């Protein structure tokens, strides 16, 4: 089901080309067509909003998933964050619709 | 304090017994059970599949539970949330709060459910008799239910 995950050799802290795991859930996962992936981000992708904008340009499936970023929620390393949150140092960023448990 | 995310059903009586067994400091036990409705609006549903975010779910539920314990004098709490394919009438979620007195137990149970519904990373997908399926939309009223705890007298600094 899931692609093999890279194992970071060392935590080198802030890096201009950060590599991290992205995870997608519910309809975001279905539209992207992936549950998770490893990506290396350009240095100018600094916030969650930047990342969604960058992802939206990666192809048709991403464009469909991120067409309305305002309805997508984000977590960095298992914590809810807002679109203006900085992503520096993040190991895992997840995108998903508003939650509907309970 | 305990949090569990699992496929299998829960036995409410057994969970209460496990939480209160051998204890004499508890004077009130409140339970909330959420179950699968057989329809969404006018449309019948045949099943509901619950997806979650392993790792974050447990972390978020533990944060919510810790917050309840910080706000009320609770003797014990339990949150059990089921995942996978469920059917109308099935149990989905169980919250148990125990305290020396009833007010703390009642309020904490409601708080836990309001926070869980607005923060815990679960998503429901409903299947219809015609074979179609749709993701359940988040309800604005659930967000409002959570917001009231922020403006209440219980809000901490």
Coordinates of N, CA and C in Angstrom, one line a residue, chain B residues 2-143:
Chain B
X2 N -7.2 7.0 29.3 CA -6.9 6.0 28.3 C -7.6 6.4 27.0
X3 N -6.9 6.1 25.9 CA -7.4 6.3 24.6 C -7.2 5.1 23.7
X4 N -8.2 4.6 23.0 CA -8.0 3.5 22.1 C -8.7 3.7 20.8
X5 N -8.0 3.3 19.7 CA -8.6 3.4 18.4 C -8.5 2.0 17.8
X6 N -9.7 1.4 17.5 CA -9.7 0.0 17.1 C -10.8 -0.4 16.2
X7 N -10.7 -1.5 15.6 CA -11.8 -2.0 14.7 C -12.9 -2.6 15.5
X8 N -12.6 -3.3 16.5 CA -13.6 -4.2 17.2 C -14.6 -3.3 18.0
X9 N -15.7 -3.9 18.3 CA -16.8 -3.3 19.0 C -16.3 -3.2 20.5
X10 N -17.0 -2.3 21.2 CA -16.8 -2.2 22.7 C -18.0 -2.6 23.5
X11 N -17.8 -3.1 24.7 CA -18.8 -3.4 25.6 C -18.8 -2.4 26.7
X12 N -19.9 -1.6 26.7 CA -19.9 -0.4 27.6 C -19.9 -0.8 29.1
X13 N -20.6 -1.9 29.4 CA -20.6 -2.4 30.8 C -19.3 -2.8 31.3
X14 N -18.6 -3.6 30.4 CA -17.3 -4.1 30.7 C -16.3 -2.9 30.9
X15 N -16.4 -1.9 30.0 CA -15.5 -0.7 30.1 C -15.7 0.1 31.4
X16 N -17.0 0.2 31.8 CA -17.3 0.9 33.1 C -16.7 0.1 34.2
X17 N -16.9 -1.2 34.2 CA -16.4 -2.0 35.3 C -14.9 -2.0 35.4
X18 N -14.2 -1.9 34.2 CA -12.7 -1.9 34.2 C -12.2 -0.5 34.8
X19 N -13.0 0.5 34.5 CA -12.6 1.9 35.0 C -12.9 2.1 36.4
X20 N -13.9 1.5 37.0 CA -14.3 1.8 38.4 C -14.0 0.7 39.3
X21 N -13.6 -0.5 38.8 CA -13.4 -1.6 39.7 C -12.4 -1.3 40.8
X22 N -12.8 -1.6 42.1 CA -11.9 -1.5 43.2 C -11.8 -0.1 43.7
X23 N -12.5 0.9 43.1 CA -12.3 2.3 43.5 C -13.6 2.8 44.3
X24 N -13.3 3.5 45.3 CA -14.4 4.1 46.1 C -14.4 5.6 46.2
X25 N -13.5 6.2 45.3 CA -13.5 7.7 45.3 C -14.4 8.2 44.2
X26 N -15.0 7.3 43.4 CA -15.8 7.7 42.3 C -17.3 7.8 42.7
X27 N -17.9 8.9 42.5 CA -19.4 9.0 42.8 C -20.3 9.2 41.6
X28 N -19.7 9.4 40.4 CA -20.5 9.7 39.2 C -19.7 9.1 38.0
X29 N -20.5 8.4 37.2 CA -19.9 7.9 35.9 C -20.9 8.3 34.8
X30 N -20.4 9.0 33.8 CA -21.2 9.4 32.7 C -20.6 8.7 31.4
X31 N -21.5 8.2 30.6 CA -21.0 7.6 29.3 C -21.7 8.2 28.2
X32 N -21.0 8.4 27.1 CA -21.6 8.8 25.8 C -21.3 7.8 24.8
X33 N -22.3 7.3 24.0 CA -22.0 6.4 22.9 C -22.6 7.0 21.6
X34 N -21.7 7.1 20.6 CA -22.2 7.5 19.3 C -22.4 6.3 18.4
X35 N -23.5 6.3 17.7 CA -23.8 5.1 16.9 C -24.1 5.5 15.4
X36 N -24.0 4.6 14.5 CA -24.2 4.9 13.1 C -25.7 5.0 12.8
X37 N -26.1 6.2 12.2 CA -27.5 6.3 11.8 C -27.7 5.6 10.4
X38 N -29.0 5.2 10.2 CA -29.3 4.5 9.0 C -29.5 5.4 7.8
X39 N -29.5 6.7 8.0 CA -29.7 7.6 6.9 C -28.9 8.9 7.0
X40 N -28.6 9.5 5.9 CA -28.0 10.8 5.9 C -29.0 11.8 5.3
X41 N -29.6 12.6 6.1 CA -30.7 13.4 5.6 C -31.8 12.5 5.2
X42 N -32.3 12.6 3.9 CA -33.3 11.7 3.4 C -32.8 10.4 2.8
X43 N -31.5 10.3 2.6 CA -31.0 9.1 1.9 C -30.5 8.0 2.8
X44 N -31.0 6.8 2.6 CA -30.5 5.7 3.4 C -29.0 5.4 3.1
X45 N -28.3 4.9 4.1 CA -26.9 4.5 3.9 C -26.8 3.0 4.3
X46 N -25.9 2.3 3.6 CA -25.7 0.9 3.8 C -24.5 0.6 4.7
X47 N -23.5 1.5 4.7 CA -22.4 1.4 5.6 C -21.7 2.7 5.7
X48 N -20.8 2.7 6.7 CA -20.0 3.9 6.9 C -18.6 3.5 7.2
X49 N -17.6 4.0 6.5 CA -16.2 3.6 6.7 C -15.5 4.8 7.3
X50 N -14.8 4.5 8.4 CA -14.0 5.5 9.1 C -12.6 5.4 8.9
X51 N -12.0 6.4 8.3 CA -10.5 6.5 8.1 C -10.0 7.4 9.2
X52 N -8.7 7.2 9.5 CA -8.1 8.1 10.5 C -6.6 8.2 10.2
X53 N -5.9 9.1 11.0 CA -4.5 9.4 10.8 C -3.7 8.7 11.9
X54 N -3.3 7.5 11.7 CA -2.6 6.8 12.8 C -1.4 7.6 13.3
X55 N -1.3 7.7 14.6 CA -0.3 8.5 15.2 C -0.8 9.8 15.7
X56 N -1.3 10.6 14.7 CA -1.9 11.9 15.1 C -3.2 11.7 15.9
X57 N -4.0 10.7 15.5 CA -5.3 10.5 16.2 C -5.1 10.2 17.7
X58 N -4.1 9.3 18.0 CA -3.9 9.0 19.4 C -3.3 10.2 20.1
X59 N -2.4 11.0 19.4 CA -1.8 12.2 20.0 C -2.9 13.2 20.3
X60 N -3.8 13.4 19.4 CA -4.8 14.4 19.5 C -5.8 14.1 20.6
X61 N -6.2 12.8 20.6 CA -7.2 12.3 21.7 C -6.5 12.5 23.1
X62 N -5.2 12.2 23.2 CA -4.5 12.3 24.4 C -4.5 13.7 24.9
X63 N -4.3 14.6 23.9 CA -4.3 16.1 24.2 C -5.6 16.5 24.7
X64 N -6.7 16.1 24.1 CA -8.0 16.4 24.5 C -8.4 15.9 25.8
X65 N -7.9 14.7 26.1 CA -8.2 14.1 27.4 C -7.4 14.8 28.5
X66 N -6.2 15.1 28.2 CA -5.4 15.8 29.2 C -6.0 17.2 29.5
X67 N -6.6 17.9 28.5 CA -7.2 19.1 28.7 C -8.5 19.0 29.6
X68 N -9.2 17.9 29.4 CA -10.4 17.7 30.2 C -10.0 17.5 31.7
X69 N -8.9 16.7 31.8 CA -8.4 16.4 33.2 C -7.9 17.7 33.9
X70 N -7.4 18.6 33.1 CA -6.9 19.9 33.6 C -8.0 20.8 34.0
X71 N -9.2 20.6 33.4 CA -10.3 21.5 33.6 C -11.2 21.0 34.7
X72 N -11.4 19.7 34.8 CA -12.3 19.2 35.8 C -11.6 18.1 36.7
X73 N -12.1 18.0 38.0 CA -11.5 17.0 38.9 C -12.0 15.6 38.5
X74 N -11.4 14.9 37.6 CA -11.9 13.7 37.1 C -11.1 12.5 37.7
X75 N -11.8 11.5 38.1 CA -11.1 10.3 38.6 C -10.6 9.3 37.6
X76 N -11.3 9.3 36.4 CA -10.9 8.4 35.3 C -11.6 8.9 34.1
X77 N -11.0 8.7 32.9 CA -11.6 8.9 31.6 C -11.2 7.9 30.6
X78 N -12.1 7.6 29.7 CA -11.8 6.7 28.6 C -12.4 7.2 27.3
X79 N -11.6 7.1 26.2 CA -12.1 7.4 24.9 C -11.8 6.2 24.0
X80 N -12.9 5.6 23.4 CA -12.7 4.5 22.4 C -13.3 5.0 21.1
X81 N -12.6 4.9 20.0 CA -13.1 5.3 18.7 C -12.9 4.1 17.8
X82 N -14.0 3.7 17.1 CA -13.8 2.6 16.1 C -13.4 3.1 14.8
X83 N -12.7 2.3 14.0 CA -12.4 2.6 12.6 C -12.8 1.4 11.7
X84 N -12.7 1.7 10.4 CA -13.0 0.6 9.4 C -14.5 0.7 9.0
X85 N -15.0 -0.4 8.5 CA -16.4 -0.4 8.0 C -17.4 -0.7 9.1
X86 N -18.4 0.2 9.2 CA -19.4 0.0 10.2 C -20.8 0.1 9.5
X87 N -21.8 -0.4 10.2 CA -23.1 -0.5 9.6 C -24.2 0.2 10.5
X88 N -25.3 0.6 10.0 CA -26.3 1.3 10.8 C -26.6 0.5 12.1
X89 N -26.6 1.3 13.2 CA -26.8 0.6 14.5 C -25.6 0.3 15.2
X90 N -24.4 0.2 14.5 CA -23.2 -0.1 15.1 C -22.7 1.1 16.0
X91 N -21.9 0.7 17.1 CA -21.2 1.7 17.9 C -20.1 2.3 17.1
X92 N -19.9 3.7 17.3 CA -18.7 4.3 16.7 C -17.8 4.8 17.8
X93 N -18.3 5.5 18.8 CA -17.4 6.1 19.7 C -18.0 6.0 21.2
X94 N -17.1 5.8 22.1 CA -17.5 5.7 23.5 C -16.6 6.7 24.3
X95 N -17.3 7.5 25.1 CA -16.5 8.4 26.1 C -17.1 8.1 27.5
X96 N -16.2 7.8 28.4 CA -16.6 7.6 29.8 C -15.8 8.6 30.6
X97 N -16.5 9.3 31.5 CA -15.9 10.2 32.5 C -16.4 9.8 33.9
X98 N -15.5 9.8 34.8 CA -15.8 9.4 36.2 C -15.2 10.5 37.1
X99 N -16.1 10.9 38.1 CA -15.6 11.9 39.0 C -16.3 11.7 40.4
X100 N -15.9 12.4 41.4 CA -16.5 12.3 42.7 C -18.0 12.8 42.6
X101 N -18.2 13.8 41.8 CA -19.6 14.4 41.7 C -20.0 14.5 40.2
X102 N -21.3 14.6 40.0 CA -21.8 14.4 38.7 C -21.5 15.6 37.7
X103 N -21.5 16.8 38.2 CA -21.3 18.0 37.3 C -20.1 17.9 36.5
X104 N -19.0 17.5 37.2 CA -17.7 17.4 36.5 C -17.8 16.3 35.4
X105 N -18.4 15.2 35.8 CA -18.5 14.1 34.8 C -19.3 14.4 33.6
X106 N -20.5 15.1 33.8 CA -21.4 15.5 32.7 C -20.6 16.4 31.8
X107 N -20.1 17.5 32.4 CA -19.5 18.5 31.6 C -18.3 18.0 30.8
X108 N -17.5 17.2 31.5 CA -16.2 16.7 30.8 C -16.6 15.8 29.7
X109 N -17.7 15.0 29.8 CA -18.1 14.1 28.7 C -18.5 14.9 27.5
X110 N -19.2 16.0 27.7 CA -19.7 16.8 26.6 C -18.5 17.6 26.0
X111 N -17.6 18.0 26.8 CA -16.4 18.7 26.3 C -15.5 17.7 25.5
X112 N -15.3 16.5 26.0 CA -14.5 15.6 25.2 C -15.1 15.3 23.8
X113 N -16.5 15.1 23.8 CA -17.1 14.9 22.5 C -17.0 16.1 21.6
X114 N -17.2 17.3 22.1 CA -17.2 18.5 21.3 C -15.8 18.6 20.7
X115 N -14.7 18.4 21.5 CA -13.4 18.6 21.0 C -13.0 17.5 20.1
X116 N -13.4 16.3 20.4 CA -13.1 15.1 19.6 C -13.6 15.4 18.2
X117 N -14.9 15.8 18.1 CA -15.6 16.0 16.8 C -14.9 17.1 16.0
X118 N -14.3 18.1 16.6 CA -13.8 19.2 15.8 C -12.2 19.1 15.6
X119 N -11.6 18.2 16.3 CA -10.1 18.1 16.2 C -9.5 16.7 15.9
X120 N -10.1 15.6 16.3 CA -9.5 14.3 16.1 C -9.6 14.0 14.7
X121 N -8.5 13.5 14.1 CA -8.4 13.3 12.6 C -9.1 12.0 12.2
X122 N -10.4 12.0 12.2 CA -11.2 10.9 11.6 C -12.1 11.5 10.5
X123 N -12.3 10.6 9.5 CA -13.2 11.0 8.4 C -14.2 9.9 8.0
X124 N -15.4 10.2 7.8 CA -16.5 9.2 7.5 C -16.8 9.2 6.1
X125 N -16.9 8.1 5.5 CA -17.4 7.9 4.1 C -18.7 7.0 4.1
X126 N -19.7 7.6 3.6 CA -21.0 6.8 3.6 C -21.3 6.1 2.3
X127 N -21.7 4.9 2.3 CA -22.1 4.2 1.1 C -23.6 4.1 1.0
X128 N -24.1 4.3 -0.2 CA -25.5 4.3 -0.5 C -26.0 3.0 -1.1
X129 N -27.3 2.7 -1.1 CA -27.8 1.5 -1.6 C -27.5 1.3 -3.1
X130 N -27.3 2.5 -3.9 CA -27.0 2.4 -5.3 C -25.5 2.2 -5.6
X131 N -24.8 2.0 -4.6 CA -23.3 1.7 -4.8 C -22.4 2.9 -4.7
X132 N -23.0 4.1 -4.7 CA -22.2 5.3 -4.6 C -21.8 5.5 -3.2
X133 N -20.8 6.4 -3.1 CA -20.3 6.7 -1.7 C -19.8 8.2 -1.7
X134 N -20.0 8.8 -0.5 CA -19.6 10.2 -0.4 C -19.0 10.4 1.0
X135 N -18.0 11.3 1.0 CA -17.4 11.8 2.2 C -18.4 12.7 3.0
X136 N -18.5 12.4 4.3 CA -19.4 13.3 5.1 C -18.8 14.7 5.2
X137 N -19.6 15.7 5.0 CA -19.1 17.1 5.2 C -19.1 17.4 6.7
X138 N -18.1 18.2 7.1 CA -18.0 18.7 8.5 C -19.2 19.6 8.7
X139 N -19.7 19.6 9.9 CA -20.9 20.4 10.3 C -20.4 21.7 11.0
X140 N -20.9 22.8 10.6 CA -20.6 24.0 11.2 C -21.0 24.0 12.7
X141 N -22.1 23.3 13.0 CA -22.5 23.3 14.4 C -21.5 22.6 15.3
X142 N -20.7 21.6 14.7 CA -19.7 21.0 15.5 C -18.6 21.9 15.9
X143 N -18.3 22.8 15.0 CA -17.2 23.8 15.3 C -17.8 24.8 16.4

